mmCIF file of N, CA and C in Angstrom:
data_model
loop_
_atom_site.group_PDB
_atom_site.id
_atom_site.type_symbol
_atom_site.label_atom_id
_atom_site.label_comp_id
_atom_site.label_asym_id
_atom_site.label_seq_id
_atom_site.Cartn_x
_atom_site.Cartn_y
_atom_site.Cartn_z
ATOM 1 N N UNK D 1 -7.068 -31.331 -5.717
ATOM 2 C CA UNK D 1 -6.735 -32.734 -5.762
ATOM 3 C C UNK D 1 -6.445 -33.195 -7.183
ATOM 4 N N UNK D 2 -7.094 -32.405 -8.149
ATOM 5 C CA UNK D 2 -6.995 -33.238 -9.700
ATOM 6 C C UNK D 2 -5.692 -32.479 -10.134
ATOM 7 N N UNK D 3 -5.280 -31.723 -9.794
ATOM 8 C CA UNK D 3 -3.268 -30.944 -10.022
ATOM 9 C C UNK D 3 -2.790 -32.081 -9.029
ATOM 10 N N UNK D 4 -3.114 -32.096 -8.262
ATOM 11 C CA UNK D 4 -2.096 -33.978 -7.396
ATOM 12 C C UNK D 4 -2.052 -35.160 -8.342
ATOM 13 N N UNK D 5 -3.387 -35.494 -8.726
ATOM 14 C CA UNK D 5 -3.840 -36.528 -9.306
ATOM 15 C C UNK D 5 -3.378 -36.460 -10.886
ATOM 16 N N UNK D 6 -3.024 -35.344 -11.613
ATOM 17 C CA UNK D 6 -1.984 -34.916 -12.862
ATOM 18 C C UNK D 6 -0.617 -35.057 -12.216
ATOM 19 N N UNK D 7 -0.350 -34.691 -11.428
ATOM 20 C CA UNK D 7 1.103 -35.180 -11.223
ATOM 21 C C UNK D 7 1.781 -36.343 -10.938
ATOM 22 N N UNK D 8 0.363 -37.048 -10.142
ATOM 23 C CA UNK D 8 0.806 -38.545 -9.995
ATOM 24 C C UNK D 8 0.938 -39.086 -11.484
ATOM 25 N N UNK D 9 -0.130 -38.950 -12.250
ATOM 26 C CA UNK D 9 -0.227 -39.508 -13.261
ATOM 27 C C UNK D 9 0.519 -39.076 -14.951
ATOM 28 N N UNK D 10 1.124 -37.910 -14.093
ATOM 29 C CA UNK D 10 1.693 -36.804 -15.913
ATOM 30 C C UNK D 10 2.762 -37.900 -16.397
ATOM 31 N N UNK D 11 3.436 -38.663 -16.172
ATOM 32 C CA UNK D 11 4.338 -39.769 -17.188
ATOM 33 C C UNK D 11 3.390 -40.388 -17.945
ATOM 34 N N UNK D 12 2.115 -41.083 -17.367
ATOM 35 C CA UNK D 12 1.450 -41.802 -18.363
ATOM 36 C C UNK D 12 0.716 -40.851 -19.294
ATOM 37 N N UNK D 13 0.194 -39.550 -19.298
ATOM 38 C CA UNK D 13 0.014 -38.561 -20.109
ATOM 39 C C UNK D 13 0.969 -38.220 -20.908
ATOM 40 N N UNK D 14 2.229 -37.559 -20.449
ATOM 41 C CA UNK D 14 2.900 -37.056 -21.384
ATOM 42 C C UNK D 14 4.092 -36.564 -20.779
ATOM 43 N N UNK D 15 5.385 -36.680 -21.247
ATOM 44 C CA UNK D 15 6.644 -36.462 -20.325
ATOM 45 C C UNK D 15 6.631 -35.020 -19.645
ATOM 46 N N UNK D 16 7.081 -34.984 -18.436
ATOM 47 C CA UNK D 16 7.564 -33.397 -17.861
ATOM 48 C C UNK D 16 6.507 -32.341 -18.029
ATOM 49 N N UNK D 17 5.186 -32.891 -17.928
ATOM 50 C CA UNK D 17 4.393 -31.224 -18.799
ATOM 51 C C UNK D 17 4.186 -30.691 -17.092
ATOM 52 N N UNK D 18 3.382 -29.730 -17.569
ATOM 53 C CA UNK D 18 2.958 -28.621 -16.074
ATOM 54 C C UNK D 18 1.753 -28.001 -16.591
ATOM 55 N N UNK D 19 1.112 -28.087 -15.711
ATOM 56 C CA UNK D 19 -0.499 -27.999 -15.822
ATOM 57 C C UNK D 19 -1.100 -26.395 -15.269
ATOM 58 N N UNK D 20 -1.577 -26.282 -15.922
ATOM 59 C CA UNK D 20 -2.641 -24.801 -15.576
ATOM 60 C C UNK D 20 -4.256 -24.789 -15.899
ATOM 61 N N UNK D 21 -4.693 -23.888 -15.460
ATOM 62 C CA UNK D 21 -6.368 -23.935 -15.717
ATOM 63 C C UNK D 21 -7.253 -24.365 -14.120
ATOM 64 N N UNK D 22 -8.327 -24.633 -14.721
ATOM 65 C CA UNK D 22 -9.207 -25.263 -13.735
ATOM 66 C C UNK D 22 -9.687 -26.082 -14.036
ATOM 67 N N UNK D 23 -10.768 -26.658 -13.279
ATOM 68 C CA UNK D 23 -11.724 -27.756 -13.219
ATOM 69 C C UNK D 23 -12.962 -27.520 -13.921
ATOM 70 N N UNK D 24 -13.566 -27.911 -15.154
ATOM 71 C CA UNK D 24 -12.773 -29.056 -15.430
ATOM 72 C C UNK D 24 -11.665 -29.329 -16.585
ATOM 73 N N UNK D 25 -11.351 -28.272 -17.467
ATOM 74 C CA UNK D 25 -10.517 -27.799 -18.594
ATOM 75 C C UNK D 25 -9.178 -27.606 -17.815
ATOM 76 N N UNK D 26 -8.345 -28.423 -18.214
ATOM 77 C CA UNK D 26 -6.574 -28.502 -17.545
ATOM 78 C C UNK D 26 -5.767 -28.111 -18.968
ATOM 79 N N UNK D 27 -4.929 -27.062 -19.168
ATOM 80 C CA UNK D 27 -4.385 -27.411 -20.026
ATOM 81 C C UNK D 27 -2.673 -27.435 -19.633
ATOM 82 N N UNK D 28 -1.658 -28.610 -20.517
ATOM 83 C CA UNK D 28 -0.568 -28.520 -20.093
ATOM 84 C C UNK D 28 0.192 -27.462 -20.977
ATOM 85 N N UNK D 29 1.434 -27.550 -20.266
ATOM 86 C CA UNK D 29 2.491 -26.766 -21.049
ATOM 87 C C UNK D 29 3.101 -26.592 -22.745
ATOM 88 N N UNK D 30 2.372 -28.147 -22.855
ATOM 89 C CA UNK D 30 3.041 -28.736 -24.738
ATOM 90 C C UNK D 30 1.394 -27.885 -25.180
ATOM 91 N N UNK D 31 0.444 -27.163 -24.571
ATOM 92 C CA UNK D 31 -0.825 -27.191 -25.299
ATOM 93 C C UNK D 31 -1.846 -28.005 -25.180
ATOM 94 N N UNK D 32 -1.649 -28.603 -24.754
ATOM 95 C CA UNK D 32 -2.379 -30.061 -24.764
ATOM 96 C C UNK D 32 -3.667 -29.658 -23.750
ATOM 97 N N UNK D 33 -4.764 -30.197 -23.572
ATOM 98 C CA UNK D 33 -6.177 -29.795 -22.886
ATOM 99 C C UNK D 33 -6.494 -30.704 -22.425
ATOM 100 N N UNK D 34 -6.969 -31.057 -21.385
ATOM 101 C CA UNK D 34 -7.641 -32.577 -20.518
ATOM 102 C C UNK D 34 -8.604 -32.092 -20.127
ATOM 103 N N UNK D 35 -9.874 -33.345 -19.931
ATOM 104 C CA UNK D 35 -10.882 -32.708 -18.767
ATOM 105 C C UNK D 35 -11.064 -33.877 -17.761
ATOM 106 N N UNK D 36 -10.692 -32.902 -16.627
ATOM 107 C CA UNK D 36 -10.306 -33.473 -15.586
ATOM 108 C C UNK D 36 -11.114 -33.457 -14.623
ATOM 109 N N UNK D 37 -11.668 -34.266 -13.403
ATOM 110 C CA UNK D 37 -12.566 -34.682 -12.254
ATOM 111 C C UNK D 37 -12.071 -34.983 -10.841
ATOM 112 N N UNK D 38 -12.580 -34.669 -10.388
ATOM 113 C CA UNK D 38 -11.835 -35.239 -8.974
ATOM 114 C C UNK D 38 -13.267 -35.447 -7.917
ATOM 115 N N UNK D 39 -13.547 -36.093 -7.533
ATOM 116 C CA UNK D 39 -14.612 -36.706 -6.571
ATOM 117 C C UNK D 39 -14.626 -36.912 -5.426
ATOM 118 N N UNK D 40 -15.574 -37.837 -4.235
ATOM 119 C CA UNK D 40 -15.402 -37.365 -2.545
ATOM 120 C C UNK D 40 -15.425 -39.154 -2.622
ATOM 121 N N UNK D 41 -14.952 -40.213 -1.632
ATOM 122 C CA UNK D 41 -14.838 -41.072 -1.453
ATOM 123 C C UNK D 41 -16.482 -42.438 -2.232
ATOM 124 N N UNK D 42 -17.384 -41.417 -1.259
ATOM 125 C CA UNK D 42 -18.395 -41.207 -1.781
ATOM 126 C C UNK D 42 -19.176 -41.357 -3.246
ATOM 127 N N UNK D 43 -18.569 -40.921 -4.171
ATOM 128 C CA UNK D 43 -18.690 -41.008 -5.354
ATOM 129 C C UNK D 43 -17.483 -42.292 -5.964
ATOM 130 N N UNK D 44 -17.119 -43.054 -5.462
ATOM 131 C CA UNK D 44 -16.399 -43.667 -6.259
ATOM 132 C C UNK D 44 -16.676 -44.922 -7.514
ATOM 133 N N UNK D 45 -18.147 -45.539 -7.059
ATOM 134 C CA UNK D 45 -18.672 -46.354 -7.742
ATOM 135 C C UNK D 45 -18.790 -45.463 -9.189
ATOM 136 N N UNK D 46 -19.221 -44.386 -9.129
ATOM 137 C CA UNK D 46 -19.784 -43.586 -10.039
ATOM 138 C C UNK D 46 -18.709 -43.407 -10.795
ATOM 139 N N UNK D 47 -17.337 -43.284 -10.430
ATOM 140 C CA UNK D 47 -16.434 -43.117 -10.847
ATOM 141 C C UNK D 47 -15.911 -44.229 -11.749
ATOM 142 N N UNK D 48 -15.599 -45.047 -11.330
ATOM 143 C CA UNK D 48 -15.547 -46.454 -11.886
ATOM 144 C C UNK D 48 -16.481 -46.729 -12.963
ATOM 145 N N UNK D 49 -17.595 -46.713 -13.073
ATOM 146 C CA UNK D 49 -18.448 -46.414 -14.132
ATOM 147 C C UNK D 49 -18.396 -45.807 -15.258
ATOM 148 N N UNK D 50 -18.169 -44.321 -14.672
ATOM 149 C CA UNK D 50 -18.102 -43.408 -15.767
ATOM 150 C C UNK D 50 -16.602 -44.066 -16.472
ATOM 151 N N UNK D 51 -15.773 -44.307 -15.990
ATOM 152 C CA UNK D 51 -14.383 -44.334 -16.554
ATOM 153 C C UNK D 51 -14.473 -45.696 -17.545
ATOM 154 N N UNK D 52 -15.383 -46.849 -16.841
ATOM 155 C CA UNK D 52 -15.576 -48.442 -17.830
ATOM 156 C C UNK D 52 -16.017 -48.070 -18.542
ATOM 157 N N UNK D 53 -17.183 -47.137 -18.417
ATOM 158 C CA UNK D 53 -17.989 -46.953 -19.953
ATOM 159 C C UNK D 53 -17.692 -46.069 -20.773
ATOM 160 N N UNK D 54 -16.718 -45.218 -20.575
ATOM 161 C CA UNK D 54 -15.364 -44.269 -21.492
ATOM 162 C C UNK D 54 -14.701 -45.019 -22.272
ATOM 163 N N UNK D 55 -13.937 -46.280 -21.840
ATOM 164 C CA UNK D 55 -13.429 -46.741 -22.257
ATOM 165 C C UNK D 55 -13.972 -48.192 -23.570
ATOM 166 N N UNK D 56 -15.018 -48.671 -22.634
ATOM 167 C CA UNK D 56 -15.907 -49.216 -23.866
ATOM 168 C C UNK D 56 -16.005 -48.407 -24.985
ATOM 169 N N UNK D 57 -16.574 -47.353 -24.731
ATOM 170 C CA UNK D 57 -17.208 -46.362 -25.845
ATOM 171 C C UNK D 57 -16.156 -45.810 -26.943
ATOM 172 N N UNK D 58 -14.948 -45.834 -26.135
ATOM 173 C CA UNK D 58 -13.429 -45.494 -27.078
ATOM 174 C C UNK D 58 -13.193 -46.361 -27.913
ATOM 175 N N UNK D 59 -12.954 -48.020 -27.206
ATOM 176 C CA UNK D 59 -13.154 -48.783 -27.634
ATOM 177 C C UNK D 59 -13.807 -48.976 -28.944
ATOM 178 N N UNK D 60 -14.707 -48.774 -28.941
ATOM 179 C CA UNK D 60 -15.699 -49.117 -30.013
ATOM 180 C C UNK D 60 -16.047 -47.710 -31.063
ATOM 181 N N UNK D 61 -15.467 -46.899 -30.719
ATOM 182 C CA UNK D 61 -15.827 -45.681 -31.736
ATOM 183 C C UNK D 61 -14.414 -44.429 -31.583
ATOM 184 N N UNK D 62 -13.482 -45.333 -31.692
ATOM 185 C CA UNK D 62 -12.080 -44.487 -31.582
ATOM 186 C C UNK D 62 -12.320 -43.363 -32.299
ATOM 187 N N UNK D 63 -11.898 -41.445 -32.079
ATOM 188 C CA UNK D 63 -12.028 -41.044 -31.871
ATOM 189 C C UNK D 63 -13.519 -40.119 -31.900
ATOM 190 N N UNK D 64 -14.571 -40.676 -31.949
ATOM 191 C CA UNK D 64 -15.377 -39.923 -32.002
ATOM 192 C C UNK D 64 -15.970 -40.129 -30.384
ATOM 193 N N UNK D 65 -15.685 -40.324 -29.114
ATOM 194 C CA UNK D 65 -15.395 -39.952 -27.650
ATOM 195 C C UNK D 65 -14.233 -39.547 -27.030
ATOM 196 N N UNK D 66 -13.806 -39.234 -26.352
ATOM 197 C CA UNK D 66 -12.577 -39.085 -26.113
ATOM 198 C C UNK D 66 -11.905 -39.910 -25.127
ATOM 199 N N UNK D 67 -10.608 -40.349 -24.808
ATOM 200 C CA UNK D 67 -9.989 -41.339 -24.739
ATOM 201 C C UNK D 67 -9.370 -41.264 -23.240
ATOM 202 N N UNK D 68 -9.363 -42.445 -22.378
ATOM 203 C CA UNK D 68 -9.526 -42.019 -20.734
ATOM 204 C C UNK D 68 -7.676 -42.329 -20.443
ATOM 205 N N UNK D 69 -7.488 -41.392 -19.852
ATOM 206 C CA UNK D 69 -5.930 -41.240 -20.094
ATOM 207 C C UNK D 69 -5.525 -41.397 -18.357
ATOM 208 N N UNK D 70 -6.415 -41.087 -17.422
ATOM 209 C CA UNK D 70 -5.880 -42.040 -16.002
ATOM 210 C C UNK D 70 -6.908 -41.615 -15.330
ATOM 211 N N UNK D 71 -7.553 -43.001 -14.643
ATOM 212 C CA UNK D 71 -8.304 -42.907 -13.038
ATOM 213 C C UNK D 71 -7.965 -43.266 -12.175
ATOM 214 N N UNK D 72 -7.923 -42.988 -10.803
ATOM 215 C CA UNK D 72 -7.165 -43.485 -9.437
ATOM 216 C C UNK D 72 -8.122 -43.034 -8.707
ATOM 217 N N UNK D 73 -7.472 -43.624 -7.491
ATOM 218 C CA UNK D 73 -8.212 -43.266 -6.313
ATOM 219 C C UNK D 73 -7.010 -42.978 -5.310
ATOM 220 N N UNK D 74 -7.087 -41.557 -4.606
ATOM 221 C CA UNK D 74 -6.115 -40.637 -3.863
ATOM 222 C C UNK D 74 -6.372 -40.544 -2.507
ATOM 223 N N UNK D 75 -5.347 -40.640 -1.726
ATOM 224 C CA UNK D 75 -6.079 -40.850 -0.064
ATOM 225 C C UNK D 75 -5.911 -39.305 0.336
ATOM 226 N N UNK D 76 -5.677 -38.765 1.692
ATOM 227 C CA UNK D 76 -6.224 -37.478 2.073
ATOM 228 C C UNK D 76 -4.588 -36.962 1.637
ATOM 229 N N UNK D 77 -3.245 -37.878 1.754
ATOM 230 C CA UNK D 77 -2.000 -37.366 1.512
ATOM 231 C C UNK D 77 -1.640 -37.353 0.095
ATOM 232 N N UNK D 78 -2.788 -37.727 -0.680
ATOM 233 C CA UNK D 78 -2.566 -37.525 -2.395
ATOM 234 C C UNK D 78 -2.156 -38.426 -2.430
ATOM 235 N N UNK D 79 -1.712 -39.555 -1.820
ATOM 236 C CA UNK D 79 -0.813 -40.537 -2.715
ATOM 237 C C UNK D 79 -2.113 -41.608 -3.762
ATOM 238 N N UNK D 80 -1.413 -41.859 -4.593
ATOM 239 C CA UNK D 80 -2.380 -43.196 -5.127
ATOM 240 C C UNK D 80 -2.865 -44.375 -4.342
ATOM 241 N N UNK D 81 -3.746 -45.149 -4.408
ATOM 242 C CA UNK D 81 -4.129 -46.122 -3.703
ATOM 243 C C UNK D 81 -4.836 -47.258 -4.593
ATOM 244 N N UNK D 82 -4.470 -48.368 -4.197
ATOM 245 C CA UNK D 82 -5.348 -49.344 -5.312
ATOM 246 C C UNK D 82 -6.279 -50.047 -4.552
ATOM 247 N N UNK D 83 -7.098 -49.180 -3.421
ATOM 248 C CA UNK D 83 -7.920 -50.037 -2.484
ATOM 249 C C UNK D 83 -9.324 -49.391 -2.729
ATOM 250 N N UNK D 84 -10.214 -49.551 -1.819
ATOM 251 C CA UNK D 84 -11.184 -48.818 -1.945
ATOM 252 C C UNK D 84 -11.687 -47.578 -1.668
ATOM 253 N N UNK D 85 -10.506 -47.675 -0.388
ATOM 254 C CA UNK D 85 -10.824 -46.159 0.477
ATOM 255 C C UNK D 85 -10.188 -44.953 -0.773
ATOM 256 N N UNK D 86 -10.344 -43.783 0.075
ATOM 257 C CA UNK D 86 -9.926 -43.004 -0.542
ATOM 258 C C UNK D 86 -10.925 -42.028 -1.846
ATOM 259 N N UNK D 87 -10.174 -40.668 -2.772
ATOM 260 C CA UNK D 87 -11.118 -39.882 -3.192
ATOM 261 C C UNK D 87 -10.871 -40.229 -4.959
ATOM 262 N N UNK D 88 -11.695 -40.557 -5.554
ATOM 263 C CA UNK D 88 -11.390 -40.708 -7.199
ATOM 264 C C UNK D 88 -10.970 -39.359 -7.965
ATOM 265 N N UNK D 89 -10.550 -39.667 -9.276
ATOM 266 C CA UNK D 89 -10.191 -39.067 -9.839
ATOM 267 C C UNK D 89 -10.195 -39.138 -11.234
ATOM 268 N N UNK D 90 -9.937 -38.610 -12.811
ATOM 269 C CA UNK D 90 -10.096 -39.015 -13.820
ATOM 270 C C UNK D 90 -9.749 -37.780 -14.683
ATOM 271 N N UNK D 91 -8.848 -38.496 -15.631
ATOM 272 C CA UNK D 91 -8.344 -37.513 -16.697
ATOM 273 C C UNK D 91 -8.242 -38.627 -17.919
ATOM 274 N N UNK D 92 -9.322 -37.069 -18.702
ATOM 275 C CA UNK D 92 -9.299 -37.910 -20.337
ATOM 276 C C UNK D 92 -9.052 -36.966 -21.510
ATOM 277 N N UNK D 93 -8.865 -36.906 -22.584
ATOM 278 C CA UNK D 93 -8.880 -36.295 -23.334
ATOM 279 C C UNK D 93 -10.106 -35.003 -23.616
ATOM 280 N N UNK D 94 -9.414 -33.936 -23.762
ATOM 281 C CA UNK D 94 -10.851 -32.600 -23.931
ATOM 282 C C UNK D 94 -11.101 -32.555 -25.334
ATOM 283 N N UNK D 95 -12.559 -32.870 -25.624
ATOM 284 C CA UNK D 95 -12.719 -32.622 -26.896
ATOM 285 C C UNK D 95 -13.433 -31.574 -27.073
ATOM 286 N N UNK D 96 -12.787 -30.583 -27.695
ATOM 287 C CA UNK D 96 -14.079 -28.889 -27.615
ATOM 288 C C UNK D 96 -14.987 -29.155 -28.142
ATOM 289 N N UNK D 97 -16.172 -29.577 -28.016
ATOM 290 C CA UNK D 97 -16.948 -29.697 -28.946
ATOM 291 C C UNK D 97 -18.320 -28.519 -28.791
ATOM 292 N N UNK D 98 -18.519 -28.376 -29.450
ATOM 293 C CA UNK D 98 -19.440 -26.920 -29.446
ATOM 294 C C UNK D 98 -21.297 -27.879 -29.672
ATOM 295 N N UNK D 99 -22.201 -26.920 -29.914
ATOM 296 C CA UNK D 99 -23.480 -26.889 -30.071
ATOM 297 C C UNK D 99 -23.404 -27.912 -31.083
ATOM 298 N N UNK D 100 -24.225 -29.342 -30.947
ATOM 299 C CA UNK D 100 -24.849 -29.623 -32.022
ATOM 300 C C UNK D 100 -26.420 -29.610 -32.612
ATOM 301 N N UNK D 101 -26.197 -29.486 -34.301
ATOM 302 C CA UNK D 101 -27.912 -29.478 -34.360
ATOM 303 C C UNK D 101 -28.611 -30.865 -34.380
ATOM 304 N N UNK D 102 -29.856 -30.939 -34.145
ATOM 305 C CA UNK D 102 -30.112 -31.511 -34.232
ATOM 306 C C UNK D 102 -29.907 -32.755 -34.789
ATOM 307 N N UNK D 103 -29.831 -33.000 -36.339
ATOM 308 C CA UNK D 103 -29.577 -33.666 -37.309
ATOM 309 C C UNK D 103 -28.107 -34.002 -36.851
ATOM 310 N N UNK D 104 -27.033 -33.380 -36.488
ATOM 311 C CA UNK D 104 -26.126 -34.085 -36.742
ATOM 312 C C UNK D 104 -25.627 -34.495 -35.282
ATOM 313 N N UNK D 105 -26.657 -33.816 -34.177
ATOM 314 C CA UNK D 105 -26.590 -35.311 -32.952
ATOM 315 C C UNK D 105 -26.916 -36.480 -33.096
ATOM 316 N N UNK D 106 -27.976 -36.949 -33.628
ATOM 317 C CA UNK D 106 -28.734 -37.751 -34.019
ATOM 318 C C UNK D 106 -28.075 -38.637 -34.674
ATOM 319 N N UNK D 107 -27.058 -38.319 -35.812
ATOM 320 C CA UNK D 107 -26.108 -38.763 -36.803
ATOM 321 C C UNK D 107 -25.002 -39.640 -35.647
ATOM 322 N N UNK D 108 -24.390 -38.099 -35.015
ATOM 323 C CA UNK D 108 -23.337 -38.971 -33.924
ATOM 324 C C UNK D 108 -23.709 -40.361 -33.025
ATOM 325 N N UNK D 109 -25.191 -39.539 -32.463
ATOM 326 C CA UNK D 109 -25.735 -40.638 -31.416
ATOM 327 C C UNK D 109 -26.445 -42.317 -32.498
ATOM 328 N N UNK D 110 -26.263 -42.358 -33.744
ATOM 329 C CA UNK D 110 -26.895 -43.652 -34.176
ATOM 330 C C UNK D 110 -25.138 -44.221 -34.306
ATOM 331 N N UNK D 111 -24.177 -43.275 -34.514
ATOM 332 C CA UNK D 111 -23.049 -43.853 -35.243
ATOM 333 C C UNK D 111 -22.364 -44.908 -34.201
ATOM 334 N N UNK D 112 -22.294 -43.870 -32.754
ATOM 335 C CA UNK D 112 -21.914 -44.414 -31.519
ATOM 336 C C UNK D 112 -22.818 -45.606 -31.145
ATOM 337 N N UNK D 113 -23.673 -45.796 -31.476
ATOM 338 C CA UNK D 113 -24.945 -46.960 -30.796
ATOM 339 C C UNK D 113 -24.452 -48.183 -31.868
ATOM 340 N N UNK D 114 -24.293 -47.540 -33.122
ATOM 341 C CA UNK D 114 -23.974 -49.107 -34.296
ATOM 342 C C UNK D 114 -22.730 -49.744 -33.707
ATOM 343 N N UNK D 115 -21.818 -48.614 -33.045
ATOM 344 C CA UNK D 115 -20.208 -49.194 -33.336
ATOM 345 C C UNK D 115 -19.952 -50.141 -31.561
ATOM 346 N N UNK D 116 -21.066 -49.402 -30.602
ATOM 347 C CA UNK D 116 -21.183 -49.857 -29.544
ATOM 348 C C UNK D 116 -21.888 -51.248 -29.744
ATOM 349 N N UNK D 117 -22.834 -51.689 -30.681
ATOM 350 C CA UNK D 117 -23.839 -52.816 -30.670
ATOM 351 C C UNK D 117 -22.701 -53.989 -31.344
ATOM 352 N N UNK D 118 -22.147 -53.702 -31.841
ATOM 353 C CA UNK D 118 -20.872 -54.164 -32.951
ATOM 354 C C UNK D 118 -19.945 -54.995 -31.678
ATOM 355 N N UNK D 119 -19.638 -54.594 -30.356
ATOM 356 C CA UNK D 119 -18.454 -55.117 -29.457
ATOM 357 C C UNK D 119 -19.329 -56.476 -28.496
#
């Protein structure tokens, strides 16, 4: 469903690309890496959530989260839907980010909390 849900959505990503990989690491054809979700009707509140508070958090601490590049909600024929029914979905930017230590989670997690308390 999330290769449907990239195709509905690949213009607002990025012109003509073509997608490979899995769930949740997509990468397109230009190189480019997404991490991508796809959910059961079921989960959609959760969805909605996760995606408002992505975007707050971008909002307020441009690039140090990564940046929500499309959520929808897909009925059983893939098409988009702007209702309630139907299965979510979400593609945002992949940021590789590896092991942090201690000290410099701590660093990230006060930086993100100042720039979040700030909006």
């Amino acid at each position: 469903m999330v290769c449907s849900a990239l195709a509905i959505s690949s213009e607002r990503i990025e012109p003509r690309p073509q997608f490979s990989g899995g769930l949740p690491r997509i990468s397109s054809s230009t190189g480019k890496s997404y991490y991508a979700k796809a959910g059961s009707s079921r989960e959609r509140e959760q969805y909605v959530g996760e995606a408002e508070s992505l975007k707050a958090m971008a909002s307020a601490a441009p690039g140090l989260v990564p940046s929500l590049l499309a959520f929808g909600i897909v009925d059983e024929d893939r098409e988009e839907l702007e209702g309630t029914e139907g299965c979510p979905f979400f593609i945002s930017e992949y940021k590789g980010i590896t092991s942090l230590t201690e000290n410099s989670g701590a660093i990230s997690g006060r930086r993100l909390a100042t720039k979040m308390h700030k909006i």
